[in-house]
Amino acid sequence: MSHSIAIARETLLDTPGLSEAHLDQVMNRLLSRRVDAADIYFQYARLESWVLEDGIIKEGSHSIEQGAGLRAISGDKTGFAYTDSLELSRLLDAAGAARAIAKAGQHGTQAVSAQGVPAPLYPAINPLDSLNEEQKIDLMRRADAAARAADPRVQQVIVSLVAAHDIVLVMDNAGQISGDVRPLVRMNVQVIVEHNGKREQGSAGGGAREALDFFLVDDRAVGYAHEAVRQALVNLDAVAAPAGMLPVVLGPGWPGVLLHEAVGHGLEGDFNRKGTSAFSGRIGQRVASPLCTVVDDGTLPGRRGSLTVDDEGTPSGNNVLIENGILKGYMQDRMNARLMGVAPTGNGRRESYAHLPMPRMTNTYMLAGKHKADEIIASVKHGLYAVNFGGGQVDITSGKFVFSANEAYLIENGKVTRPVKGATLIGNGPEVMNRISMVGDDLALDGGIGTCGKEGQSVPVGVGQPTLKIDQLTVGGTAA
Amino acid sequence: MTESEQIARLQGVVEDLLHEARNQGADAAEAGVSAQTGLSVTVRLGETETIEHTSDNGLGITVYFGRRKGSANTTDLRPEAIRESVAAACRIARYTSEDPAAGLADPDLLARDVPDLDLYHPWQVDAEQAAAIARECEDAARHADPRISNSEGATLYTQRSSFVYGNSHGFIGGYPTTRHSLSCAVIAQQGDEMQRDYWYDSSRVPSELADPAEIGRRAAERTLARLDGRHLSTRECPVLFRADIAPSLLRSLFGAIRGHAVYRKSTFLLDQIGEQIFPEWVGVTENPLQPRGPASAPFDNEGVATRYRELISGGVLQGYLLDSYAARKLGMQSTASAGGVRNARITSSGESFADLLSKMDRGVLVTELMGQGSNMVTGDYSRGAAGFWVENGEIQYPIEEITVAGNLRDMYHQLLAVGTDDDIPSSIKTGSWLIERMTVGGN
């Protein structure tokens, strides 16, 4: 048994006094004649956050989230109940409520194949204790000092530091028990700069499934501070962004939010089973230019979006979504995989015990191509070079998606020239993917900052891509 | 447990928390506790798809040692979790800095009584009855037109909550609330094109929810109207933001006048009290005491008594949205805004929706906004959008894949009209907004 599973059993079963016999009793209550699949998900989570502002440690907060979610599935119908108490009586009550769905269901069976326990992708540590309080405060003060020292125009610095310790244990109706210990740390530096009465902001940060000393390695905390100041100063000089269709070159790394919105969500199994995605029924078809190979890879060690096992106990995978422009497969949780007659891909994720799992992305990125970034920029006569983004959004049914640049430049005659103000870019997923005409050799993943929202549930994710060129994309500036 | 027993139980938890904080050495403390139960039933393609029983407890405590503070929250209300939380908050307070602005709300501002705002109307609906209502809603949408080809389903959600807040000034108050909603999302198909849209209603009172079939028909109508969407060439023109998306423009205003944004100087409306933000005919009010109101509350998240307020009058900014902390940072007084704006409303300039289309004559009617895309420090605004092209005051055809861009400061000044069509299920009441000129990005 792996160390993670041992910790999960001790925390979530031994401490509240639950035995395997108790679990069987709850599972039996959850299962009825018409239930095809069921699971019990236990969670213990502790989170700590600190905020530095105005040069002082202004706030600190500690959170406890603990409970169990019980799910019964009959065909494509789901019954769900949860409890914040791990007492047997409360688990049995929740099981009774969740199984009620089966009255409406039809009979079927769920074949669950036994799977090995994968090697952990991150250490089974509690990151809240990975630095002491003085060290955490010192880390934030260093970032604050670095930002203020970087330029006299810096007026305000806000530094946040978050550490989360998440222990989960899931038992399915075949009796298989999986567990995981998931550390997650995140740091961010936000600055406001002012010059001649004009103000701008910049923000930078990173994170990983590691201990807090991740931010000490390579002096990352100071690097975030310098990056936030640099961005804010660039934007201070920004002119109006262009409006209309232009060639757009996206920088490597975080601009991969393009893939998350343009294709990622549309390839989640639930939408495709229901036929509500613009990519429904298109496996084997061309959905992107032949230069594009896109994967969703939950197996990268220590990454923010990585999972040793997903929230249904399935080991995460490196799943090819699009290969040389051809759609290869969807991301699946167990229920949608069963209903579509394919294997689960390790993408069954949930925000917490109080939320139902569904197919979600992990780390989604495009593989490197053969062009140099310089060559790609040089190929554009008049266009936009966008290197930093805020969030995005997609309508998976029509395929329309947006993502908002917050650091971008004009390309004039093959050269990056003036910075332009932030602007939203909009396009249609399959169309835009087909307009990718050059792919760089500089694949990079983001620094560990992404959070994805779907149906009200937030989960940490990663994105990445090399520099790439989209021949035409609508840019939402004001300079018509 | 009855609601009054539930409130009494939560008051006991708050009293225990404040007592525990004192025992652990805190000079002052405040705590909020909530308990919520609900039922969510989704019907898709006529069949019950999910039945979710929700049950959430939450507790938050903040302790003060002099002017240093620490906070903790937990979903676990057992005594040992409460002790752990108080201990964690006290431990954190040893490491935070002295902050002259930190502390409880001023005692003079705390609510003296807790008026009954008529917010509690539980719905005794079981999963089968809920499914029947959701099915009626979805059926109406699916049968509205043969082009409605698929569905994301209809969901009935009902919840009841109780909330108690107390602090070491001796304030303790609580009240129960209910909220019920019914939503429906369907898909229309024409050739290779698929479009999706939705509609919903939400109310404190079950009997005040719109007719399920009406919600379904409206979801279908909105979805069908998107079919055959065309592109538009890039241009500058007037833009009409339909009432159901117009609240986002007021949310940007509220974000810009939040005390925390003001003291951080991270707002495009810095030092604008007394300044003209909108044309003279515009007024924006907040009424937290509105009976049955979607965002009503007798006191804010710090126990400060709420009251009716003018935020914009004669187009002029009257004040910021201040909690105690931001108020002290700015040398002002709390405006009972801890927790946000409650039941905002903007005056209408008197035109119906049809009048607004005529007034615009030729321009873009925006019915969907996508992405974040506003920079609150500069006011620069750029969003993805979809809607309709309007010519001769009449809707011509749907348009998609466009952007609308400008600067919020200019957009507020260039507000030509707000319609009377404010029948939207939002805690921000507004009709459609006609803005004189924006940049529309297209192909």
CSV table of N, CA and C in Angstrom, one decimal, chain A residues 46 48 50 53-54 56-66 76-82 84 97 101 103 133-134 137 141 156 158 192 199-201 243-245 274-277 353 356 391-395 397-398 400-402 404 421 423-424 426-428 474-478 480, chain B residues 44 47-57 69-76 78 81 84-85 88 91-92 95-99 128 150 152 187 194-196 234 263-267 270 325 329 370-373 375 377-378 380 382-385 400-403 405-406 439 441-443:
chain,number,residue,atom,x,y,z
A,46,ARG,N,-7.4,21.1,4.6
A,46,ARG,CA,-7.0,22.3,5.4
A,46,ARG,C,-6.3,23.2,4.4
A,48,GLU,N,-4.6,27.3,4.2
A,48,GLU,CA,-4.1,28.5,5.0
A,48,GLU,C,-3.8,29.6,4.0
A,50,TRP,N,-2.4,33.8,3.5
A,50,TRP,CA,-1.9,35.0,4.1
A,50,TRP,C,-1.9,36.2,3.0
A,53,GLU,N,-0.2,43.6,2.5
A,53,GLU,CA,-0.7,44.8,1.7
A,53,GLU,C,-0.2,46.0,2.5
A,54,ASP,N,0.1,47.1,1.8
A,54,ASP,CA,0.6,48.3,2.5
A,54,ASP,C,1.9,48.0,3.3
A,56,ILE,N,2.4,45.6,5.2
A,56,ILE,CA,2.2,44.8,6.5
A,56,ILE,C,1.5,43.5,6.2
A,57,ILE,N,1.7,42.6,7.2
A,57,ILE,CA,0.9,41.3,7.1
A,57,ILE,C,-0.5,41.6,7.6
A,58,LYS,N,-1.4,41.7,6.6
A,58,LYS,CA,-2.7,42.3,7.0
A,58,LYS,C,-3.7,41.2,7.4
A,59,GLU,N,-3.6,40.0,6.7
A,59,GLU,CA,-4.6,39.0,7.0
A,59,GLU,C,-4.0,37.6,7.0
A,60,GLY,N,-4.6,36.8,7.7
A,60,GLY,CA,-4.3,35.3,7.6
A,60,GLY,C,-5.5,34.6,7.9
A,61,SER,N,-5.7,33.4,7.3
A,61,SER,CA,-6.9,32.7,7.5
A,61,SER,C,-6.7,31.2,7.4
A,62,HIS,N,-7.4,30.4,8.2
A,62,HIS,CA,-7.3,29.0,8.2
A,62,HIS,C,-8.6,28.4,7.9
A,63,SER,N,-8.7,27.4,7.0
A,63,SER,CA,-10.0,26.8,6.7
A,63,SER,C,-10.0,25.3,6.8
A,64,ILE,N,-11.1,24.8,7.3
A,64,ILE,CA,-11.3,23.3,7.5
A,64,ILE,C,-12.4,22.9,6.6
A,65,GLU,N,-12.2,21.9,5.7
A,65,GLU,CA,-13.4,21.4,5.0
A,65,GLU,C,-13.3,19.9,5.1
A,66,GLN,N,-14.3,19.3,5.5
A,66,GLN,CA,-14.3,17.9,5.8
A,66,GLN,C,-15.7,17.3,5.6
A,76,ASP,N,-28.1,6.7,-16.8
A,76,ASP,CA,-27.5,8.1,-16.9
A,76,ASP,C,-28.1,8.9,-15.8
A,77,LYS,N,-28.6,8.3,-14.8
A,77,LYS,CA,-29.3,9.1,-13.7
A,77,LYS,C,-28.4,9.0,-12.4
A,78,THR,N,-28.3,10.1,-11.7
A,78,THR,CA,-27.4,10.2,-10.6
A,78,THR,C,-28.2,10.7,-9.3
A,79,GLY,N,-28.0,10.0,-8.2
A,79,GLY,CA,-28.5,10.5,-7.0
A,79,GLY,C,-27.3,10.8,-6.1
A,80,PHE,N,-27.4,12.0,-5.4
A,80,PHE,CA,-26.2,12.4,-4.7
A,80,PHE,C,-26.6,13.1,-3.3
A,81,ALA,N,-25.9,12.8,-2.3
A,81,ALA,CA,-26.1,13.4,-1.0
A,81,ALA,C,-24.7,13.5,-0.3
A,82,TYR,N,-24.6,14.5,0.6
A,82,TYR,CA,-23.3,14.6,1.3
A,82,TYR,C,-23.5,15.0,2.7
A,84,ASP,N,-21.3,16.6,6.3
A,84,ASP,CA,-20.0,17.2,6.8
A,84,ASP,C,-19.6,16.4,8.1
A,97,ALA,N,-30.6,8.8,1.1
A,97,ALA,CA,-31.1,9.9,0.2
A,97,ALA,C,-30.6,9.7,-1.2
A,101,ILE,N,-32.6,7.9,-6.3
A,101,ILE,CA,-32.7,8.0,-7.8
A,101,ILE,C,-33.0,6.7,-8.5
A,103,LYS,N,-35.1,4.5,-8.1
A,103,LYS,CA,-36.5,4.3,-8.4
A,103,LYS,C,-36.9,4.6,-9.8
A,133,GLU,N,5.9,30.0,10.4
A,133,GLU,CA,5.2,31.2,10.1
A,133,GLU,C,6.2,32.4,9.8
A,134,GLU,N,7.3,32.4,10.5
A,134,GLU,CA,8.3,33.4,10.3
A,134,GLU,C,8.8,33.3,8.8
A,137,ILE,N,6.2,34.6,6.3
A,137,ILE,CA,6.1,36.0,6.4
A,137,ILE,C,7.3,36.7,5.7
A,141,ARG,N,7.5,39.2,2.5
A,141,ARG,CA,8.2,40.5,2.7
A,141,ARG,C,9.2,40.7,1.6
A,156,GLN,N,1.5,50.4,-4.9
A,156,GLN,CA,0.8,49.5,-4.0
A,156,GLN,C,1.3,48.1,-4.4
A,158,ILE,N,0.4,44.0,-3.3
A,158,ILE,CA,-0.4,43.0,-2.6
A,158,ILE,C,0.2,41.6,-2.9
A,192,ILE,N,0.3,48.0,-8.3
A,192,ILE,CA,-0.3,49.2,-8.9
A,192,ILE,C,0.8,50.2,-9.1
A,199,ARG,N,-2.6,55.3,-13.9
A,199,ARG,CA,-2.3,54.2,-13.1
A,199,ARG,C,-2.5,52.9,-13.9
A,200,GLU,N,-1.8,51.9,-13.6
A,200,GLU,CA,-2.0,50.6,-14.2
A,200,GLU,C,-1.6,49.5,-13.2
A,201,GLN,N,-2.0,48.3,-13.6
A,201,GLN,CA,-1.8,47.1,-12.7
A,201,GLN,C,-1.0,46.1,-13.4
A,243,ALA,N,-9.0,46.9,-33.5
A,243,ALA,CA,-10.3,46.2,-33.5
A,243,ALA,C,-10.4,45.5,-34.8
A,244,GLY,N,-10.9,44.3,-34.8
A,244,GLY,CA,-11.2,43.6,-36.1
A,244,GLY,C,-10.3,42.4,-36.3
A,245,MET,N,-10.4,41.8,-37.5
A,245,MET,CA,-9.6,40.5,-37.7
A,245,MET,C,-8.2,40.8,-38.1
A,274,LYS,N,-23.9,13.8,-24.5
A,274,LYS,CA,-25.2,14.4,-24.6
A,274,LYS,C,-25.4,15.0,-26.0
A,275,GLY,N,-24.3,15.1,-26.8
A,275,GLY,CA,-24.4,15.7,-28.1
A,275,GLY,C,-24.6,17.2,-28.1
A,276,THR,N,-24.1,17.8,-27.0
A,276,THR,CA,-24.2,19.3,-26.9
A,276,THR,C,-23.0,20.1,-27.3
A,277,SER,N,-21.9,19.4,-27.7
A,277,SER,CA,-20.7,20.1,-28.0
A,277,SER,C,-20.5,20.2,-29.5
A,353,TYR,N,-16.1,17.1,-1.6
A,353,TYR,CA,-17.0,16.1,-1.3
A,353,TYR,C,-18.5,16.5,-1.6
A,356,LEU,N,-20.6,16.9,-7.3
A,356,LEU,CA,-20.6,15.7,-8.1
A,356,LEU,C,-19.4,15.7,-9.0
A,391,GLY,N,-8.6,35.5,-17.9
A,391,GLY,CA,-9.3,34.3,-18.1
A,391,GLY,C,-9.9,34.2,-19.5
A,392,GLY,N,-10.7,33.1,-19.7
A,392,GLY,CA,-11.4,32.9,-20.9
A,392,GLY,C,-12.8,32.3,-20.6
A,393,GLN,N,-13.5,32.1,-21.7
A,393,GLN,CA,-14.9,31.5,-21.5
A,393,GLN,C,-15.2,30.8,-22.9
A,394,VAL,N,-16.1,29.8,-22.8
A,394,VAL,CA,-16.5,29.1,-24.1
A,394,VAL,C,-17.9,28.8,-24.0
A,395,ASP,N,-18.6,28.9,-25.2
A,395,ASP,CA,-20.0,28.3,-25.4
A,395,ASP,C,-19.7,27.0,-26.1
A,397,THR,N,-21.5,24.7,-27.2
A,397,THR,CA,-22.4,24.3,-28.2
A,397,THR,C,-22.2,25.0,-29.5
A,398,SER,N,-22.0,26.3,-29.5
A,398,SER,CA,-21.7,27.0,-30.8
A,398,SER,C,-20.2,26.9,-31.1
A,400,LYS,N,-18.1,29.1,-29.8
A,400,LYS,CA,-17.5,30.4,-29.7
A,400,LYS,C,-16.8,30.5,-28.3
A,401,PHE,N,-15.6,31.1,-28.4
A,401,PHE,CA,-14.8,31.2,-27.2
A,401,PHE,C,-14.2,32.6,-27.2
A,402,VAL,N,-13.8,33.0,-26.0
A,402,VAL,CA,-13.1,34.3,-25.8
A,402,VAL,C,-11.9,34.0,-24.8
A,404,SER,N,-8.9,36.8,-22.8
A,404,SER,CA,-8.6,38.2,-22.7
A,404,SER,C,-7.1,38.4,-22.5
A,421,LYS,N,-3.2,48.2,-25.2
A,421,LYS,CA,-4.1,47.9,-24.0
A,421,LYS,C,-4.7,46.5,-24.1
A,423,ALA,N,-7.2,43.4,-24.5
A,423,ALA,CA,-8.3,43.3,-25.4
A,423,ALA,C,-8.8,41.8,-25.3
A,424,THR,N,-10.1,41.6,-25.5
A,424,THR,CA,-10.6,40.3,-25.6
A,424,THR,C,-10.5,39.8,-27.1
A,426,ILE,N,-11.9,36.9,-29.8
A,426,ILE,CA,-13.0,36.0,-29.9
A,426,ILE,C,-12.9,35.2,-31.2
A,427,GLY,N,-13.4,33.9,-31.1
A,427,GLY,CA,-13.4,33.1,-32.3
A,427,GLY,C,-14.2,31.8,-32.1
A,428,ASN,N,-14.2,31.0,-33.1
A,428,ASN,CA,-14.9,29.7,-33.1
A,428,ASN,C,-13.9,28.6,-33.0
A,474,THR,N,-10.5,37.6,-34.4
A,474,THR,CA,-11.1,38.9,-34.1
A,474,THR,C,-10.6,39.5,-32.8
A,475,VAL,N,-10.0,40.7,-32.8
A,475,VAL,CA,-9.4,41.3,-31.7
A,475,VAL,C,-10.3,42.5,-31.2
A,476,GLY,N,-10.6,42.5,-29.9
A,476,GLY,CA,-11.6,43.5,-29.5
A,476,GLY,C,-11.0,44.8,-28.9
A,477,GLY,N,-10.2,45.5,-29.7
A,477,GLY,CA,-9.7,46.7,-29.2
A,477,GLY,C,-10.7,47.9,-29.5
A,478,THR,N,-10.2,49.1,-29.4
A,478,THR,CA,-11.0,50.3,-29.6
A,478,THR,C,-10.5,51.1,-30.9
A,480,ALA,N,-10.6,51.3,-34.3
A,480,ALA,CA,-11.3,50.6,-35.4
A,480,ALA,C,-10.6,51.0,-36.8
B,44,ARG,N,-33.7,15.9,-17.7
B,44,ARG,CA,-33.2,16.1,-19.1
B,44,ARG,C,-33.9,15.1,-20.1
B,47,GLU,N,-36.6,12.9,-18.6
B,47,GLU,CA,-36.3,11.9,-17.5
B,47,GLU,C,-35.5,12.6,-16.4
B,48,THR,N,-35.7,12.1,-15.2
B,48,THR,CA,-35.0,12.7,-14.1
B,48,THR,C,-33.5,12.3,-14.2
B,49,GLU,N,-32.6,13.3,-14.2
B,49,GLU,CA,-31.2,13.0,-14.5
B,49,GLU,C,-30.4,13.0,-13.2
B,50,THR,N,-30.6,14.0,-12.3
B,50,THR,CA,-29.9,14.1,-11.0
B,50,THR,C,-30.8,14.5,-9.9
B,51,ILE,N,-30.7,13.9,-8.8
B,51,ILE,CA,-31.3,14.4,-7.6
B,51,ILE,C,-30.2,14.7,-6.6
B,52,GLU,N,-30.0,15.9,-6.2
B,52,GLU,CA,-29.0,16.3,-5.3
B,52,GLU,C,-29.6,16.8,-4.0
B,53,HIS,N,-29.2,16.2,-2.9
B,53,HIS,CA,-29.6,16.8,-1.6
B,53,HIS,C,-28.4,17.6,-1.0
B,54,THR,N,-28.6,18.9,-0.8
B,54,THR,CA,-27.5,19.7,-0.4
B,54,THR,C,-27.6,20.0,1.1
B,55,SER,N,-26.5,20.1,1.8
B,55,SER,CA,-26.5,20.4,3.2
B,55,SER,C,-25.2,21.0,3.6
B,56,ASP,N,-25.2,22.3,3.8
B,56,ASP,CA,-23.9,23.0,4.0
B,56,ASP,C,-23.9,23.8,5.3
B,57,ASN,N,-22.9,23.5,6.1
B,57,ASN,CA,-22.7,24.3,7.3
B,57,ASN,C,-21.4,25.2,7.1
B,69,LYS,N,-5.1,40.9,13.6
B,69,LYS,CA,-6.2,40.0,13.5
B,69,LYS,C,-5.9,38.6,12.9
B,70,GLY,N,-6.7,37.7,13.1
B,70,GLY,CA,-6.5,36.3,12.5
B,70,GLY,C,-7.9,35.8,12.2
B,71,SER,N,-8.1,35.0,11.2
B,71,SER,CA,-9.4,34.4,10.8
B,71,SER,C,-9.3,32.9,10.6
B,72,ALA,N,-10.4,32.3,10.8
B,72,ALA,CA,-10.5,30.9,10.4
B,72,ALA,C,-12.0,30.6,10.0
B,73,ASN,N,-12.1,29.6,9.2
B,73,ASN,CA,-13.5,29.1,8.9
B,73,ASN,C,-13.5,27.6,8.8
B,74,THR,N,-14.7,27.0,9.0
B,74,THR,CA,-14.8,25.6,8.9
B,74,THR,C,-16.2,25.2,8.4
B,75,THR,N,-16.3,24.0,7.8
B,75,THR,CA,-17.6,23.5,7.5
B,75,THR,C,-18.0,22.5,8.5
B,76,ASP,N,-17.2,22.2,9.5
B,76,ASP,CA,-17.4,21.2,10.5
B,76,ASP,C,-17.7,22.0,11.8
B,78,ARG,N,-18.6,20.7,14.8
B,78,ARG,CA,-18.4,20.0,16.0
B,78,ARG,C,-17.5,20.8,17.0
B,81,ALA,N,-13.8,20.9,16.2
B,81,ALA,CA,-13.4,21.7,15.0
B,81,ALA,C,-13.5,23.2,15.4
B,84,GLU,N,-10.4,24.0,17.3
B,84,GLU,CA,-9.3,24.0,16.4
B,84,GLU,C,-9.3,25.3,15.5
B,85,SER,N,-10.5,25.7,15.1
B,85,SER,CA,-10.6,27.0,14.3
B,85,SER,C,-10.2,28.2,15.1
B,88,ALA,N,-6.5,28.3,15.6
B,88,ALA,CA,-5.8,28.6,14.3
B,88,ALA,C,-5.9,30.1,14.1
B,91,ARG,N,-3.6,31.8,16.6
B,91,ARG,CA,-2.2,31.6,16.2
B,91,ARG,C,-1.8,32.5,15.1
B,92,ILE,N,-2.7,32.6,14.1
B,92,ILE,CA,-2.4,33.5,12.9
B,92,ILE,C,-2.3,35.0,13.4
B,95,TYR,N,1.0,36.5,14.2
B,95,TYR,CA,2.0,36.8,13.1
B,95,TYR,C,1.5,37.9,12.2
B,96,THR,N,0.2,38.3,12.3
B,96,THR,CA,-0.2,39.5,11.4
B,96,THR,C,0.4,40.7,12.1
B,97,SER,N,0.3,41.9,11.3
B,97,SER,CA,0.9,43.1,11.8
B,97,SER,C,-0.1,44.0,12.5
B,98,GLU,N,0.3,44.9,13.4
B,98,GLU,CA,-0.6,45.9,13.9
B,98,GLU,C,-1.1,46.7,12.7
B,99,ASP,N,-2.4,46.9,12.7
B,99,ASP,CA,-3.1,47.6,11.6
B,99,ASP,C,-4.1,48.5,12.2
B,128,GLU,N,-40.0,14.0,-6.4
B,128,GLU,CA,-40.9,13.7,-7.5
B,128,GLU,C,-41.7,14.9,-8.0
B,150,ASN,N,-32.2,19.3,-28.8
B,150,ASN,CA,-31.5,18.7,-27.7
B,150,ASN,C,-31.7,19.6,-26.5
B,152,GLU,N,-30.1,20.6,-22.4
B,152,GLU,CA,-29.2,20.4,-21.2
B,152,GLU,C,-30.1,20.2,-20.0
B,187,ILE,N,-31.1,23.4,-26.8
B,187,ILE,CA,-30.2,23.5,-28.0
B,187,ILE,C,-31.1,23.5,-29.2
B,194,MET,N,-25.4,24.7,-34.3
B,194,MET,CA,-26.0,24.4,-33.0
B,194,MET,C,-25.9,25.7,-32.2
B,195,GLN,N,-27.0,26.1,-31.5
B,195,GLN,CA,-27.0,27.2,-30.6
B,195,GLN,C,-27.7,26.8,-29.3
B,196,ARG,N,-27.2,27.4,-28.2
B,196,ARG,CA,-27.7,27.1,-26.9
B,196,ARG,C,-28.1,28.4,-26.2
B,234,THR,N,-16.1,45.3,-38.7
B,234,THR,CA,-15.7,46.2,-37.6
B,234,THR,C,-16.2,47.6,-37.8
B,263,TYR,N,-9.2,52.6,-1.5
B,263,TYR,CA,-8.0,52.9,-0.7
B,263,TYR,C,-6.7,52.3,-1.4
B,264,ARG,N,-6.9,51.3,-2.2
B,264,ARG,CA,-5.8,50.7,-2.9
B,264,ARG,C,-5.4,51.5,-4.2
B,265,LYS,N,-6.3,52.5,-4.5
B,265,LYS,CA,-6.2,53.3,-5.7
B,265,LYS,C,-6.2,52.4,-7.0
B,266,SER,N,-6.9,51.3,-6.9
B,266,SER,CA,-7.0,50.4,-8.0
B,266,SER,C,-8.4,50.5,-8.7
B,267,THR,N,-8.8,51.7,-8.9
B,267,THR,CA,-10.1,51.9,-9.5
B,267,THR,C,-10.1,53.1,-10.5
B,270,LEU,N,-11.4,56.9,-8.9
B,270,LEU,CA,-10.8,57.4,-7.7
B,270,LEU,C,-11.2,58.8,-7.5
B,325,TYR,N,-13.4,48.4,7.7
B,325,TYR,CA,-12.0,48.5,7.4
B,325,TYR,C,-11.7,49.6,6.4
B,329,LYS,N,-9.7,53.2,6.7
B,329,LYS,CA,-8.6,53.6,5.8
B,329,LYS,C,-8.8,54.9,5.1
B,370,MET,N,-19.3,37.7,-23.1
B,370,MET,CA,-18.4,36.6,-22.7
B,370,MET,C,-17.1,37.1,-22.2
B,371,GLY,N,-16.5,36.4,-21.3
B,371,GLY,CA,-15.2,36.7,-20.7
B,371,GLY,C,-15.2,37.8,-19.7
B,372,GLN,N,-14.1,38.1,-19.1
B,372,GLN,CA,-14.0,39.2,-18.1
B,372,GLN,C,-13.7,40.5,-18.9
B,373,GLY,N,-12.5,40.7,-19.2
B,373,GLY,CA,-12.2,41.8,-20.1
B,373,GLY,C,-12.4,43.2,-19.7
B,375,ASN,N,-10.7,46.2,-17.3
B,375,ASN,CA,-9.6,46.6,-16.4
B,375,ASN,C,-10.1,47.6,-15.4
B,377,VAL,N,-8.7,49.2,-13.1
B,377,VAL,CA,-7.8,50.3,-12.8
B,377,VAL,C,-8.0,51.5,-13.8
B,378,THR,N,-8.1,51.1,-15.0
B,378,THR,CA,-8.2,52.1,-16.1
B,378,THR,C,-9.6,52.3,-16.6
B,380,ASP,N,-10.8,50.4,-18.9
B,380,ASP,CA,-10.8,49.9,-20.3
B,380,ASP,C,-11.7,48.6,-20.3
B,382,SER,N,-13.4,45.5,-22.8
B,382,SER,CA,-13.4,44.8,-24.0
B,382,SER,C,-14.0,43.4,-23.7
B,383,ARG,N,-15.2,43.1,-24.4
B,383,ARG,CA,-15.8,41.8,-24.1
B,383,ARG,C,-16.2,41.1,-25.4
B,384,GLY,N,-16.3,39.8,-25.3
B,384,GLY,CA,-16.8,39.1,-26.4
B,384,GLY,C,-18.4,39.2,-26.4
B,385,ALA,N,-19.0,39.2,-27.5
B,385,ALA,CA,-20.5,39.4,-27.5
B,385,ALA,C,-21.2,38.7,-28.6
B,400,GLU,N,-22.9,37.2,-34.3
B,400,GLU,CA,-22.1,36.5,-33.3
B,400,GLU,C,-20.6,36.7,-33.6
B,401,GLU,N,-19.8,36.3,-32.6
B,401,GLU,CA,-18.4,36.4,-32.8
B,401,GLU,C,-17.9,37.9,-32.9
B,402,ILE,N,-18.5,38.8,-32.1
B,402,ILE,CA,-18.1,40.2,-32.2
B,402,ILE,C,-17.5,40.5,-30.8
B,403,THR,N,-16.8,41.7,-30.8
B,403,THR,CA,-16.4,42.2,-29.5
B,403,THR,C,-17.0,43.6,-29.4
B,405,ALA,N,-16.1,47.2,-27.3
B,405,ALA,CA,-15.0,47.8,-26.5
B,405,ALA,C,-15.2,49.3,-26.3
B,406,GLY,N,-14.7,49.8,-25.2
B,406,GLY,CA,-14.7,51.2,-24.9
B,406,GLY,C,-14.0,51.4,-23.6
B,439,THR,N,-16.8,50.7,-29.9
B,439,THR,CA,-16.2,50.0,-31.0
B,439,THR,C,-16.6,48.6,-31.0
B,441,GLY,N,-16.0,45.0,-32.7
B,441,GLY,CA,-15.0,44.3,-33.5
B,441,GLY,C,-15.6,43.1,-34.2
B,442,GLY,N,-15.3,42.9,-35.5
B,442,GLY,CA,-15.9,41.8,-36.2
B,442,GLY,C,-14.9,41.3,-37.2
B,443,ASN,N,-15.4,40.9,-38.4
B,443,ASN,CA,-14.5,40.4,-39.4
B,443,ASN,C,-14.0,41.5,-40.4
